[in-house]
Coordinates of N, CA and C and ligand atoms in Angstrom, one line a residue:
M9 N 148.5 171.9 50.7 CA 148.2 171.9 52.5 C 146.0 171.7 52.4
R10 N 146.3 170.4 52.7 CA 144.7 170.2 52.8 C 144.0 170.7 54.8
T11 N 144.0 172.0 54.5 CA 143.7 172.5 56.2 C 142.3 173.5 56.1
A12 N 142.1 173.8 56.9 CA 140.8 174.4 57.2 C 141.0 175.2 58.3
D13 N 140.2 176.2 58.4 CA 140.3 177.0 59.4 C 138.6 177.6 59.7
I14 N 137.9 177.0 60.6 CA 136.8 177.7 60.9 C 136.1 178.7 61.5
T15 N 135.6 179.5 62.1 CA 135.1 180.0 63.3 C 133.5 180.2 62.7
R16 N 132.6 179.8 64.3 CA 131.8 179.8 63.9 C 130.6 180.5 65.4
N17 N 130.3 181.5 65.3 CA 129.5 181.8 66.3 C 128.3 182.4 66.5
T18 N 127.2 181.6 67.3 CA 125.7 181.9 67.7 C 126.0 182.7 68.9
N19 N 124.5 183.0 69.1 CA 124.2 183.3 70.9 C 124.7 181.9 71.4
E20 N 124.4 180.8 71.3 CA 124.7 179.8 72.1 C 126.5 179.6 72.1
T21 N 127.1 179.5 71.2 CA 128.1 179.1 71.1 C 129.2 180.0 70.4
R22 N 130.6 179.8 70.8 CA 131.8 180.9 70.0 C 132.5 179.3 69.7
I23 N 132.9 179.3 68.6 CA 134.0 178.3 68.4 C 134.8 178.7 67.1
R24 N 136.0 177.9 67.5 CA 137.2 177.8 66.3 C 137.8 176.7 66.1
V25 N 137.8 176.0 64.7 CA 138.4 174.6 64.4 C 139.2 175.1 63.8
S26 N 140.6 174.6 63.6 CA 141.4 174.5 62.5 C 141.5 172.7 62.8
I27 N 141.7 172.1 61.2 CA 142.2 170.8 61.0 C 143.1 170.8 60.4
N28 N 144.0 170.0 60.4 CA 145.0 169.9 58.9 C 144.7 167.5 58.8
L29 N 144.5 167.5 57.2 CA 143.6 166.4 56.9 C 145.5 165.2 57.2
D30 N 146.5 166.0 57.0 CA 147.6 165.5 56.8 C 148.6 165.4 57.7
G31 N 148.1 165.6 58.9 CA 148.6 166.1 60.3 C 149.6 164.5 61.0
T32 N 150.2 164.8 61.8 CA 150.3 163.5 62.6 C 149.5 163.2 64.0
G33 N 148.3 164.0 64.3 CA 147.5 163.5 65.6 C 147.8 164.7 66.6
R34 N 148.2 165.5 66.3 CA 148.8 166.7 67.5 C 147.2 167.6 67.6
Q35 N 146.7 167.6 69.2 CA 145.4 168.3 68.8 C 146.3 169.0 70.3
T36 N 145.1 170.5 70.3 CA 144.7 171.3 71.3 C 142.9 171.4 71.7
I37 N 142.3 171.1 72.4 CA 140.9 170.5 72.6 C 140.7 171.3 73.9
N38 N 139.5 172.1 73.9 CA 139.1 173.0 74.8 C 137.6 173.2 74.7
T39 N 136.8 172.4 74.8 CA 135.5 172.8 74.5 C 134.9 173.1 75.5
G40 N 134.7 172.7 76.9 CA 134.1 172.9 77.6 C 133.2 171.6 78.5
V41 N 133.5 171.2 77.8 CA 132.6 169.6 78.5 C 133.7 168.3 78.2
P42 N 134.1 168.0 78.7 CA 135.6 167.1 78.4 C 135.3 166.2 78.2
F43 N 134.0 165.3 78.5 CA 133.9 164.1 77.9 C 133.9 164.2 76.1
L44 N 133.2 165.0 75.8 CA 133.5 165.6 74.6 C 135.1 165.5 74.3
D45 N 135.8 166.6 75.1 CA 137.6 166.7 74.6 C 137.8 165.1 74.5
H46 N 137.6 164.7 75.6 CA 138.1 162.9 75.0 C 138.0 162.3 73.5
M47 N 136.7 162.6 73.2 CA 136.4 162.1 72.0 C 137.4 162.8 71.1
L48 N 137.1 163.9 71.0 CA 137.7 164.6 70.0 C 139.1 164.4 70.1
D49 N 140.1 163.7 70.9 CA 140.9 163.6 70.8 C 141.4 162.1 70.4
Q50 N 140.2 161.5 70.4 CA 140.3 160.2 69.7 C 140.5 159.8 67.9
I51 N 139.5 161.5 68.1 CA 139.5 161.3 66.4 C 141.2 162.0 66.0
A52 N 141.9 162.2 66.7 CA 143.1 163.7 66.0 C 144.1 162.1 66.2
R53 N 144.0 161.3 67.0 CA 145.2 160.6 67.3 C 144.6 158.9 66.7
H54 N 143.5 159.0 66.7 CA 143.3 157.5 65.8 C 143.0 158.4 64.1
G55 N 142.8 159.4 63.6 CA 142.3 159.5 62.5 C 144.2 160.3 62.3
L56 N 145.3 160.6 62.9 CA 146.2 161.4 62.3 C 146.0 162.5 62.1
I57 N 144.7 163.5 62.0 CA 143.9 164.4 61.7 C 144.5 165.6 62.9
D58 N 145.2 166.8 62.5 CA 145.8 167.0 63.6 C 144.6 168.4 64.1
L59 N 144.6 168.3 64.9 CA 142.9 169.1 65.3 C 143.0 170.2 66.2
D60 N 142.4 171.5 66.2 CA 142.3 172.3 67.0 C 141.0 172.8 67.3
V61 N 140.1 172.5 68.7 CA 139.1 173.2 69.2 C 138.9 173.4 69.8
H62 N 138.2 174.7 69.8 CA 138.1 175.7 71.4 C 136.5 175.6 71.0
C63 N 135.9 175.9 72.3 CA 134.4 176.4 72.3 C 134.2 177.2 73.6
D64 N 133.1 178.0 73.5 CA 132.7 179.0 74.5 C 131.4 178.8 74.5
G65 N 130.7 177.9 75.2 CA 129.5 177.6 75.2 C 128.8 177.8 76.5
D66 N 127.6 177.9 75.8 CA 126.3 178.1 77.0 C 126.1 176.6 77.9
T67 N 126.8 176.3 78.6 CA 126.7 175.3 79.3 C 126.5 175.3 81.1
H68 N 126.2 176.4 81.1 CA 125.5 176.4 82.2 C 123.6 176.0 82.0
I69 N 123.2 176.4 80.5 CA 122.5 175.8 80.5 C 122.2 174.0 80.3
D70 N 123.0 173.5 79.3 CA 123.6 171.9 79.2 C 124.5 172.3 78.4
D71 N 124.7 170.8 77.8 CA 126.1 170.4 76.9 C 125.9 170.5 75.7
H72 N 124.2 170.2 75.4 CA 123.7 170.1 74.0 C 123.9 171.1 73.4
H73 N 124.1 172.4 73.4 CA 124.6 173.5 71.8 C 126.1 173.1 72.0
T74 N 126.8 173.0 72.9 CA 128.0 172.9 72.5 C 128.4 171.3 71.5
V75 N 127.9 170.4 71.9 CA 128.2 169.5 70.9 C 128.3 169.5 70.0
E76 N 126.3 169.7 69.9 CA 125.9 169.6 68.5 C 127.1 170.7 68.0
D77 N 127.1 172.0 68.3 CA 127.6 173.2 67.4 C 129.1 172.6 66.7
V78 N 130.0 172.4 68.2 CA 131.6 171.9 67.5 C 131.0 170.9 66.8
G79 N 130.2 169.2 66.8 CA 129.5 168.6 65.2 C 129.7 169.9 64.5
I80 N 128.7 170.6 64.2 CA 128.4 171.6 62.7 C 130.2 172.2 62.6
A81 N 130.8 172.8 63.3 CA 132.1 173.6 63.0 C 133.0 172.5 62.6
L82 N 133.2 171.1 62.9 CA 134.2 170.4 62.6 C 133.5 169.7 61.5
G83 N 132.1 169.2 60.8 CA 131.7 169.1 59.6 C 132.5 170.0 58.6
Q84 N 132.1 171.5 58.9 CA 132.2 173.0 57.8 C 134.4 172.0 57.6
A85 N 134.6 171.9 58.6 CA 136.2 172.1 58.2 C 136.6 171.1 57.4
F86 N 136.0 169.9 57.6 CA 135.7 169.2 56.9 C 135.5 169.5 55.4
A87 N 134.5 170.0 54.9 CA 134.1 170.0 53.7 C 135.1 170.6 53.3
A88 N 135.5 171.5 53.7 CA 136.8 173.2 53.3 C 137.7 172.4 52.8
A89 N 138.3 171.3 53.9 CA 139.3 170.7 53.7 C 139.7 169.8 52.5
V90 N 138.8 169.1 52.2 CA 139.0 167.7 51.2 C 138.5 169.1 49.7
G91 N 137.7 169.5 49.9 CA 137.8 170.6 48.9 C 137.0 169.8 48.0
N92 N 137.6 170.0 46.2 CA 136.8 169.2 45.3 C 136.5 167.9 45.4
K93 N 137.6 167.6 46.2 CA 138.1 165.9 46.2 C 138.8 165.2 45.7
A94 N 139.0 165.5 44.6 CA 140.4 165.4 43.2 C 141.0 164.4 44.4
G95 N 141.6 163.0 43.9 CA 142.3 162.2 44.3 C 142.0 161.6 45.6
L96 N 141.0 161.9 46.3 CA 140.5 161.2 47.5 C 139.9 159.6 47.3
R97 N 140.2 159.0 48.5 CA 140.0 157.7 48.4 C 138.6 157.6 48.9
R98 N 137.9 159.0 49.1 CA 136.5 159.0 49.1 C 135.4 158.1 50.4
Y99 N 135.4 156.6 50.4 CA 135.0 155.9 51.3 C 136.2 155.9 52.5
G100 N 135.7 155.0 53.9 CA 136.6 154.9 54.7 C 135.9 153.9 55.6
H101 N 136.3 153.1 56.3 CA 135.7 152.0 57.3 C 136.5 151.3 57.9
S102 N 136.1 151.1 59.4 CA 136.7 150.7 60.4 C 136.1 149.8 61.6
Y103 N 136.5 149.3 62.2 CA 136.1 148.3 63.2 C 137.1 148.0 64.0
V104 N 137.0 148.9 65.3 CA 137.4 148.9 66.4 C 136.9 148.8 67.8
P105 N 138.0 147.7 68.3 CA 137.2 146.6 69.5 C 137.6 148.3 71.0
L106 N 136.7 148.2 72.5 CA 137.9 148.0 73.1 C 137.1 147.2 74.6
D107 N 137.8 146.2 74.6 CA 137.4 145.1 75.8 C 136.0 144.6 75.2
E108 N 135.2 144.3 76.3 CA 133.9 144.0 75.3 C 132.8 145.0 74.3
A109 N 133.2 145.9 74.5 CA 132.7 146.4 72.9 C 133.3 146.7 71.9
L110 N 132.5 147.1 70.4 CA 133.3 146.7 69.2 C 132.1 147.7 68.5
S111 N 132.7 148.5 67.8 CA 131.6 149.0 67.0 C 132.2 149.6 65.2
R112 N 131.4 149.7 64.3 CA 132.3 149.7 63.0 C 131.7 151.3 62.3
V113 N 132.3 151.8 61.6 CA 131.6 153.3 61.2 C 132.1 153.3 59.8
V114 N 131.3 153.8 58.8 CA 131.8 153.5 56.7 C 131.5 155.2 56.7
I115 N 132.3 155.1 56.1 CA 131.7 156.8 55.7 C 132.1 157.1 53.9
D116 N 131.0 158.0 53.3 CA 131.0 157.9 52.0 C 131.5 159.7 52.1
F117 N 132.6 160.9 51.4 CA 132.3 161.1 51.0 C 131.3 161.6 49.9
S118 N 130.5 161.5 49.8 CA 129.1 161.3 48.3 C 128.9 162.7 48.6
G119 N 128.5 164.3 49.2 CA 128.3 165.0 49.1 C 126.3 165.1 49.2
R120 N 126.4 164.1 49.7 CA 124.6 163.9 50.9 C 124.9 163.1 51.8
P121 N 124.4 164.3 53.2 CA 123.9 164.4 54.1 C 123.5 162.8 54.4
G122 N 123.9 161.8 55.1 CA 123.0 161.4 55.9 C 123.3 160.3 57.3
L123 N 122.8 160.4 58.0 CA 123.4 159.0 59.1 C 122.6 158.4 59.2
H124 N 123.1 157.0 60.0 CA 122.3 155.7 59.7 C 123.0 155.2 61.3
Y125 N 122.7 155.6 62.3 CA 123.4 155.4 63.7 C 122.2 154.4 64.8
D126 N 122.6 153.3 64.6 CA 122.4 152.2 65.6 C 123.7 151.6 66.8
V127 N 123.4 152.7 68.2 CA 124.4 152.7 69.1 C 123.0 152.7 70.5
P128 N 122.7 151.1 70.7 CA 121.8 151.0 72.2 C 123.0 151.3 73.3
F129 N 123.3 152.0 73.5 CA 123.7 152.8 74.9 C 122.8 151.9 76.1
T130 N 124.2 151.3 76.7 CA 123.4 150.7 78.1 C 123.0 151.5 79.3
R131 N 123.4 152.6 79.1 CA 123.3 153.9 80.1 C 123.2 155.1 79.9
A132 N 122.1 156.2 80.3 CA 121.6 157.3 79.6 C 122.7 158.5 79.6
L133 N 123.9 158.1 80.7 CA 124.7 158.7 81.1 C 126.3 158.5 81.1
I134 N 127.4 159.0 80.9 CA 128.7 158.8 81.0 C 129.3 159.9 81.7
G135 N 129.8 158.9 83.2 CA 129.7 160.5 83.9 C 128.8 161.9 83.8
R136 N 128.9 162.7 83.9 CA 127.5 163.2 83.3 C 127.4 164.2 82.1
F137 N 128.1 163.2 81.0 CA 127.8 163.3 79.8 C 126.5 162.1 78.9
D138 N 125.3 163.0 79.2 CA 123.8 162.8 78.1 C 124.8 161.9 76.4
V139 N 124.0 160.7 77.1 CA 124.6 160.0 75.4 C 124.2 160.4 74.3
D140 N 122.6 160.6 74.6 CA 121.8 161.2 73.8 C 123.1 162.4 72.8
L141 N 123.8 163.1 73.0 CA 124.6 163.8 72.6 C 125.5 163.4 71.3
A142 N 125.7 162.3 71.9 CA 127.0 161.9 71.0 C 125.9 161.4 69.3
R143 N 124.7 161.2 69.4 CA 124.1 160.9 68.0 C 124.2 162.7 67.6
E144 N 124.0 163.9 68.1 CA 123.3 165.2 68.3 C 124.9 165.4 66.8
F145 N 126.2 165.3 67.7 CA 127.0 165.7 67.5 C 128.1 164.9 66.1
F146 N 127.0 164.0 65.5 CA 127.3 163.2 64.2 C 126.3 163.3 63.3
Q147 N 125.0 164.2 63.8 CA 124.0 164.7 62.8 C 124.5 166.0 62.4
G148 N 125.3 166.7 63.3 CA 125.9 167.8 63.5 C 126.5 167.8 62.1
F149 N 127.8 167.3 62.5 CA 129.0 166.3 61.5 C 128.6 166.4 60.3
V150 N 127.5 165.4 59.4 CA 126.8 164.8 58.3 C 126.2 166.1 57.5
N151 N 125.6 166.7 58.6 CA 125.1 168.0 57.8 C 125.9 169.0 57.0
H152 N 126.5 169.2 57.6 CA 127.5 170.4 57.3 C 128.9 169.2 56.5
A153 N 129.7 168.1 56.8 CA 130.8 167.3 55.5 C 130.0 167.5 54.7
L154 N 128.6 166.7 54.4 CA 128.1 166.3 53.7 C 128.5 164.8 53.1
V155 N 128.2 164.3 54.0 CA 128.9 162.8 54.1 C 127.8 161.6 54.6
T156 N 128.0 160.0 54.0 CA 127.2 159.4 54.2 C 127.3 158.5 55.2
L157 N 127.5 158.4 56.7 CA 127.6 157.7 57.6 C 127.0 157.1 58.3
H158 N 127.4 155.9 58.2 CA 126.8 154.7 59.1 C 127.4 154.6 60.5
I159 N 127.0 154.6 61.3 CA 127.7 154.1 63.0 C 127.0 153.2 63.4
D160 N 127.4 151.8 63.8 CA 127.2 150.9 64.6 C 127.4 150.3 65.5
N161 N 127.7 150.3 66.9 CA 127.8 149.5 68.5 C 127.3 148.1 68.4
I162 N 128.4 147.8 67.6 CA 127.8 145.9 67.7 C 127.8 145.3 68.5
K163 N 128.8 145.5 69.6 CA 128.5 145.2 71.0 C 129.6 145.8 72.1
G164 N 128.4 145.4 73.6 CA 129.1 146.6 74.5 C 128.3 146.4 75.6
E165 N 129.1 146.1 76.9 CA 128.3 146.9 78.2 C 128.5 148.3 78.9
N166 N 130.1 148.5 78.6 CA 130.3 149.7 79.8 C 130.3 151.1 78.4
A167 N 129.2 151.5 78.7 CA 128.6 152.6 78.2 C 130.1 153.9 77.5
H168 N 130.8 153.3 78.3 CA 132.0 154.6 78.1 C 133.4 153.9 76.9
H169 N 132.7 152.1 77.2 CA 133.7 151.5 76.0 C 132.6 151.9 74.6
Q170 N 131.3 151.7 75.1 CA 130.3 152.2 73.7 C 130.8 153.3 72.5
C171 N 130.7 154.2 73.8 CA 131.1 155.4 73.1 C 132.7 155.8 72.4
E172 N 133.6 155.3 73.3 CA 135.0 155.7 72.4 C 135.1 154.0 71.6
T173 N 135.1 153.5 71.5 CA 134.7 152.7 69.8 C 134.0 154.1 69.0
I174 N 132.9 154.3 68.8 CA 132.9 154.9 68.1 C 133.3 155.7 67.1
F175 N 133.9 156.6 68.6 CA 135.3 158.2 68.4 C 136.0 157.5 67.7
K176 N 136.6 156.6 67.9 CA 137.5 155.8 67.4 C 137.6 155.2 66.2
A177 N 136.5 154.7 66.0 CA 136.5 154.1 64.3 C 135.9 154.9 63.9
F178 N 135.3 156.0 64.1 CA 135.3 157.1 63.1 C 136.4 158.0 63.1
G179 N 137.6 158.2 63.6 CA 138.6 158.8 63.2 C 139.7 157.9 62.1
R180 N 139.5 156.2 62.9 CA 140.1 155.7 61.3 C 139.4 155.4 60.4
A181 N 138.0 155.7 60.2 CA 137.2 155.8 59.0 C 137.7 156.8 58.7
L182 N 137.2 158.4 59.1 CA 138.0 159.4 58.5 C 139.4 159.5 57.9
R183 N 140.4 159.0 58.4 CA 141.7 159.0 57.8 C 141.5 158.2 56.6
M184 N 141.0 156.9 56.5 CA 140.9 156.8 55.3 C 140.2 156.9 54.4
A185 N 139.2 157.5 54.3 CA 138.1 158.2 53.5 C 138.5 159.3 52.8
T186 N 139.6 160.1 54.0 CA 140.1 161.3 53.2 C 141.8 161.5 52.4
E187 N 142.1 160.2 52.9 CA 143.7 160.5 52.4 C 143.7 160.5 51.1
V188 N 144.7 160.5 50.3 CA 144.7 160.9 48.5 C 145.2 159.1 48.1
D189 N 144.6 159.0 47.4 CA 144.7 158.0 47.0 C 146.0 158.3 45.4
P190 N 147.2 157.5 45.0 CA 147.9 157.7 44.6 C 148.1 157.5 42.9
R191 N 147.1 155.9 42.8 CA 146.6 155.6 42.0 C 145.5 156.4 41.3
A192 N 144.6 157.3 41.9 CA 144.0 157.8 41.0 C 144.2 158.7 40.4
N193 N 145.4 159.0 40.2 CA 146.2 160.6 40.1 C 145.2 161.7 39.7
G194 N 145.1 162.2 40.9 CA 144.2 163.5 40.6 C 142.7 163.4 40.5
A195 N 142.0 162.2 40.2 CA 141.3 162.2 39.8 C 140.0 162.1 40.5
V196 N 138.7 162.9 40.1 CA 137.6 163.0 41.4 C 137.0 161.6 41.4
P197 N 136.6 160.4 42.5 CA 136.6 159.3 42.7 C 134.8 159.6 42.4
S198 N 134.6 159.6 41.5 CA 133.1 159.3 40.8 C 132.6 159.1 39.4
T199 N 131.7 158.5 39.5 CA 131.9 158.3 37.6 C 130.8 160.0 36.9
K200 N 130.6 160.2 37.8 CA 129.7 161.6 37.4 C 131.0 163.0 37.0
G201 N 131.8 162.6 37.4 CA 133.0 163.3 37.9 C 133.0 164.5 38.4
V202 N 131.8 164.7 39.6 CA 131.7 165.7 40.8 C 131.1 165.2 41.9
L203 N 131.7 165.7 42.6 CA 131.2 164.7 43.6 C 130.4 165.7 45.0
Ligands
MN21 MN1 138.4 156.8 77.6

């Protein structure tokens, strides 16, 4: 089973994350930040990844620690679930539109953390969600999943649409990259033999 259960407790957040890479998109998500819940739901649904995420965070200050730390814990869960990456497709990409918005996400389970993020949000807030936090989420994920991640919002006027397309495309790209390639016959997808 390609699953992982992560518990991460700090003075700022207490988080539990469970994932199943071979799931159906079943999810239970409650982070205390409703817009983040909505975005994590996109990852589960469009990634066909079972995802349970619970966070008790210091949202009385603001949403920063919760969003960043959920990204960290989710990254830890992916790193654990893919294990030694034998037979993994490794690379994944997706373009996702939502009305006028269009985003592209490309991921490589390279073992090297790198975030290349170009999302020109048209507004500073989506409801009461600070759009700066989207980058914090992905940086936390990248640092702990040890992936190279390119996120580009190519078009978009509505900031909710912009953000939703990057999370949907992230889910689709994760699905592609973490699937087992039956032709790989269990080989690690690197000429080095190790990832
Ligand atoms: Mn929405």
